[in-house]
Amino acid sequence: DAKTTQPPSMDCAEGRAANLPCNHSTISGNEYVYWYRQIHSQGPQYIIHGLKNNETNEMASLIITEDRKSSTLILPHATLRDTAVYYCIVRVEGYSTLTFGKGTMLLVSP
Amino acid sequence: EAEVAQSPRYKITEKSQAVAFWCDPISGHATLYWYRQILGQGPELLVQFQDESVVDDSQLPKDRFSAERLKGVDSTLKIQPAELGDSAMYLCASSHLAGGINEQFFGPGTRLTVL
């Protein structure tokens, strides 16, 4: 699987948009971009995934650049409960293993 | 909403003792995973089951770790003997299919402390 690079930490004010970047410059054509998050002392939680088109669900939006070498997870109105470690993972279609890095620790403050 | 169940949530043991963790995946999920997460790191896959069969245990330290899923439903991960370096969170996850783009659902984990 392609390697991802994320900033170790980010801050965001409550109510503002949180934009979490991820670099995956060696991504292959059959690799999807997945985002999971892990709130303290809980198991990881799936957020969203995409291949090349932008995606949106009730939790977040995923913006993938045209060359697919990077992506941004957007939490449109961050709340204190969004404080968590966010993992960006690239995963080959048809292959189930998730390879986690260290992720980005997002701290949402009042 | 269906959840992955794990027990115990916390376990403290002394080194050289045996420990066991239990996981009950979401009903109908054929694929089950055990991960280990050391503090400050992301989860690392230990073993993956498809029904009752192991499909990937390449990262499982087989000299002391064992995992089984006898009836293809719930699963047990065992460590014998436990070592200080085994202190970590042990996470279980399940998914409906082995491949494809389906998501994995994680349980709350078992935090192991080896003294």
Short mmCIF file of C-alpha atoms in Angstrom, two decimals:
data_model
loop_
_atom_site.label_atom_id
_atom_site.label_comp_id
_atom_site.label_asym_id
_atom_site.label_seq_id
_atom_site.Cartn_x
_atom_site.Cartn_y
_atom_site.Cartn_z
CA ASP A 1 0.00 0.00 0.00
CA ALA A 2 1.13 3.55 -0.66
CA LYS A 3 2.61 5.47 2.24
CA THR A 4 0.77 8.48 3.65
CA THR A 5 2.12 11.59 5.37
CA GLN A 6 0.05 13.61 7.84
CA PRO A 7 0.90 16.45 10.21
CA PRO A 8 1.25 15.14 13.77
CA SER A 9 -1.18 17.65 15.24
CA MET A 10 -3.63 20.40 14.38
CA ASP A 11 -5.83 22.82 16.30
CA CYS A 12 -9.29 24.04 15.40
CA ALA A 13 -11.77 26.36 17.05
CA GLU A 14 -15.19 24.95 17.83
CA GLY A 15 -17.68 25.74 15.07
CA ARG A 16 -15.01 26.34 12.45
CA ALA A 17 -14.11 24.01 9.63
CA ALA A 18 -11.29 21.56 10.28
CA ASN A 19 -9.21 20.76 7.20
CA LEU A 20 -6.93 17.78 7.68
CA PRO A 21 -4.37 17.19 4.92
CA CYS A 22 -2.86 13.93 3.77
CA ASN A 23 -0.09 13.35 1.27
CA HIS A 24 -0.05 10.08 -0.69
CA SER A 25 2.20 10.89 -3.62
CA THR A 26 2.91 7.24 -4.50
CA ILE A 27 -0.74 6.18 -4.66
CA SER A 28 -1.63 3.68 -7.37
CA GLY A 29 -4.64 3.79 -9.66
CA ASN A 30 -6.46 1.02 -7.79
CA GLU A 31 -5.90 2.43 -4.30
CA TYR A 32 -8.66 4.13 -2.38
CA VAL A 33 -8.17 6.85 0.22
CA TYR A 34 -9.80 6.04 3.56
CA TRP A 35 -10.18 8.13 6.67
CA TYR A 36 -10.72 6.74 10.15
CA ARG A 37 -10.65 8.53 13.47
CA GLN A 38 -9.97 7.35 17.00
CA ILE A 39 -11.38 9.16 19.98
CA HIS A 40 -9.39 8.68 23.17
CA SER A 41 -9.75 5.18 24.67
CA GLN A 42 -12.07 4.00 21.88
CA GLY A 43 -11.56 1.89 18.77
CA PRO A 44 -11.10 3.57 15.39
CA GLN A 45 -14.23 4.69 13.55
CA TYR A 46 -14.69 4.80 9.79
CA ILE A 47 -15.37 8.29 8.41
CA ILE A 48 -15.27 8.26 4.63
CA HIS A 49 -13.43 6.92 1.60
CA GLY A 50 -12.94 7.84 -2.05
CA LEU A 51 -11.12 6.91 -5.23
CA LYS A 52 -10.85 10.07 -7.30
CA ASN A 53 -14.07 12.01 -6.96
CA ASN A 54 -14.87 14.22 -4.02
CA GLU A 55 -17.12 12.53 -1.50
CA THR A 56 -19.45 13.79 1.21
CA ASN A 57 -21.43 12.06 3.93
CA GLU A 58 -23.05 13.06 7.19
CA MET A 59 -19.72 13.16 8.98
CA ALA A 60 -17.30 14.84 6.58
CA SER A 61 -16.20 15.70 3.07
CA LEU A 62 -13.21 14.25 1.27
CA ILE A 63 -11.45 16.30 -1.37
CA ILE A 64 -8.95 14.41 -3.55
CA THR A 65 -6.67 16.37 -5.87
CA GLU A 66 -6.88 15.67 -9.57
CA ASP A 67 -3.51 13.92 -9.61
CA ARG A 68 -4.63 11.95 -6.50
CA LYS A 69 -1.34 12.67 -4.74
CA SER A 70 -3.02 14.35 -1.81
CA SER A 71 -6.37 14.71 -0.13
CA THR A 72 -8.10 16.78 2.54
CA LEU A 73 -10.66 15.67 5.05
CA ILE A 74 -13.05 18.46 5.95
CA LEU A 75 -15.16 18.58 9.10
CA PRO A 76 -17.40 21.55 8.23
CA HIS A 77 -18.36 22.61 11.76
CA ALA A 78 -16.00 21.04 14.26
CA THR A 79 -17.28 20.28 17.75
CA LEU A 80 -15.43 19.34 20.93
CA ARG A 81 -16.44 15.73 20.28
CA ASP A 82 -14.39 15.77 17.07
CA THR A 83 -11.19 15.88 19.12
CA ALA A 84 -9.47 12.66 18.05
CA VAL A 85 -6.60 11.15 16.10
CA TYR A 86 -7.43 11.09 12.38
CA TYR A 87 -5.84 8.43 10.18
CA CYS A 88 -5.48 8.69 6.41
CA ILE A 89 -5.01 5.25 4.83
CA VAL A 90 -4.62 4.13 1.24
CA ARG A 91 -5.93 0.70 0.49
CA VAL A 92 -5.94 -1.45 -2.61
CA GLU A 93 -9.39 -2.34 -3.91
CA GLY A 94 -10.18 -5.90 -3.02
CA TYR A 95 -7.59 -6.04 -0.24
CA SER A 96 -8.92 -5.69 3.23
CA THR A 97 -5.96 -4.87 5.47
CA LEU A 98 -5.75 -1.36 6.90
CA THR A 99 -2.24 -0.04 7.50
CA PHE A 100 -2.37 2.74 10.07
CA GLY A 101 0.29 5.41 10.48
CA LYS A 102 0.49 7.76 13.44
CA GLY A 103 -2.27 10.02 12.17
CA THR A 104 -3.07 13.64 13.03
CA MET A 105 -4.16 14.58 16.53
CA LEU A 106 -6.93 17.17 16.07
CA LEU A 107 -7.70 19.28 19.11
CA VAL A 108 -10.94 21.24 18.93
CA SER A 109 -11.05 24.03 21.48
CA PRO A 110 -13.93 26.21 22.73
CA GLU B 1 -26.76 -0.16 16.01
CA ALA B 2 -24.78 -3.41 16.10
CA GLU B 3 -21.37 -3.22 17.71
CA VAL B 4 -18.25 -5.32 18.11
CA ALA B 5 -18.00 -6.55 21.68
CA GLN B 6 -14.73 -7.15 23.50
CA SER B 7 -13.89 -8.33 26.98
CA PRO B 8 -12.34 -7.62 29.31
CA ARG B 9 -11.95 -3.88 28.80
CA TYR B 10 -8.91 -3.78 31.07
CA LYS B 11 -6.46 -6.47 32.12
CA ILE B 12 -3.49 -6.25 34.45
CA THR B 13 -1.18 -9.22 34.66
CA GLU B 14 2.32 -10.11 35.69
CA LYS B 15 4.92 -11.13 33.16
CA SER B 16 5.06 -14.85 32.39
CA GLN B 17 1.34 -15.21 33.07
CA ALA B 18 -1.20 -16.21 30.43
CA VAL B 19 -3.90 -13.79 29.27
CA ALA B 20 -6.85 -14.16 26.92
CA PHE B 21 -9.05 -11.66 25.16
CA TRP B 22 -12.47 -12.29 23.66
CA CYS B 23 -14.20 -10.67 20.70
CA ASP B 24 -17.73 -11.01 19.36
CA PRO B 25 -18.04 -9.41 15.91
CA ILE B 26 -21.11 -7.86 14.37
CA SER B 27 -23.56 -10.59 13.41
CA GLY B 28 -23.05 -11.76 9.85
CA HIS B 29 -19.55 -10.35 9.49
CA ALA B 30 -17.37 -13.05 7.99
CA THR B 31 -14.06 -11.25 8.43
CA LEU B 32 -12.52 -10.64 11.83
CA TYR B 33 -9.29 -8.83 12.67
CA TRP B 34 -7.13 -8.48 15.76
CA TYR B 35 -4.93 -5.39 16.02
CA ARG B 36 -2.40 -4.28 18.61
CA GLN B 37 -1.94 -0.59 19.36
CA ILE B 38 1.05 0.61 21.33
CA LEU B 39 0.63 3.99 23.01
CA GLY B 40 1.26 6.79 20.54
CA GLN B 41 1.14 4.53 17.49
CA GLY B 42 -1.57 3.49 15.07
CA PRO B 43 -3.10 0.00 15.27
CA GLU B 44 -1.05 -2.83 13.78
CA LEU B 45 -2.72 -5.93 12.34
CA LEU B 46 -1.91 -9.16 14.17
CA VAL B 47 -4.24 -11.65 12.53
CA GLN B 48 -7.14 -11.76 10.08
CA PHE B 49 -9.80 -14.46 9.88
CA GLN B 50 -12.16 -15.24 7.06
CA ASP B 51 -14.89 -17.29 8.74
CA GLU B 52 -12.90 -19.79 10.82
CA SER B 53 -9.75 -19.71 8.68
CA VAL B 54 -6.67 -17.59 9.22
CA VAL B 55 -5.88 -15.59 6.08
CA ASP B 56 -3.07 -13.42 7.44
CA ASP B 57 -1.04 -13.95 10.60
CA SER B 58 2.28 -12.72 9.28
CA GLN B 59 2.66 -10.16 12.10
CA LEU B 60 1.52 -12.46 14.90
CA PRO B 61 4.39 -13.46 17.26
CA LYS B 62 3.58 -17.13 17.08
CA ASP B 63 5.95 -18.19 19.82
CA ARG B 64 3.67 -16.62 22.41
CA PHE B 65 0.50 -15.46 20.68
CA SER B 66 -2.34 -17.62 19.39
CA ALA B 67 -5.74 -16.81 17.96
CA GLU B 68 -8.73 -18.90 17.12
CA ARG B 69 -12.21 -18.51 15.73
CA LEU B 70 -13.48 -22.05 16.01
CA LYS B 71 -17.06 -21.65 14.77
CA GLY B 72 -16.41 -18.65 12.57
CA VAL B 73 -18.18 -16.29 14.93
CA ASP B 74 -16.46 -15.10 18.12
CA SER B 75 -12.72 -15.20 18.58
CA THR B 76 -10.09 -15.48 21.30
CA LEU B 77 -6.58 -14.04 21.30
CA LYS B 78 -4.17 -15.54 23.81
CA ILE B 79 -0.72 -14.55 25.02
CA GLN B 80 1.38 -17.06 26.92
CA PRO B 81 3.65 -16.05 28.53
CA ALA B 82 3.03 -12.31 28.65
CA GLU B 83 6.05 -10.01 28.46
CA LEU B 84 6.46 -6.40 29.53
CA GLY B 85 6.49 -5.30 25.88
CA ASP B 86 3.02 -6.73 25.34
CA SER B 87 1.45 -3.85 27.23
CA ALA B 88 -0.84 -2.28 24.65
CA MET B 89 -4.44 -1.90 23.49
CA TYR B 90 -5.76 -4.97 21.71
CA LEU B 91 -8.48 -4.11 19.22
CA CYS B 92 -10.88 -6.40 17.44
CA ALA B 93 -12.63 -5.39 14.22
CA SER B 94 -15.02 -7.05 11.81
CA SER B 95 -16.22 -6.45 8.29
CA HIS B 96 -18.88 -7.93 6.10
CA LEU B 97 -16.59 -8.94 3.28
CA ALA B 98 -12.88 -9.73 3.09
CA GLY B 99 -12.14 -7.48 0.17
CA GLY B 100 -13.88 -4.72 -1.62
CA ILE B 101 -14.35 -1.31 -0.13
CA ASN B 102 -16.35 -2.25 2.91
CA GLU B 103 -15.49 -0.58 6.18
CA GLN B 104 -14.13 -2.24 9.30
CA PHE B 105 -16.02 -1.82 12.56
CA PHE B 106 -13.87 -1.72 15.67
CA GLY B 107 -14.64 -2.74 19.20
CA PRO B 108 -13.68 -0.67 22.26
CA GLY B 109 -10.49 -2.67 22.81
CA THR B 110 -8.82 -4.40 25.74
CA ARG B 111 -6.08 -2.44 27.46
CA LEU B 112 -3.40 -4.83 28.71
CA THR B 113 -0.84 -3.84 31.31
CA VAL B 114 1.97 -6.31 32.02
CA LEU B 115 3.84 -5.73 35.29
#
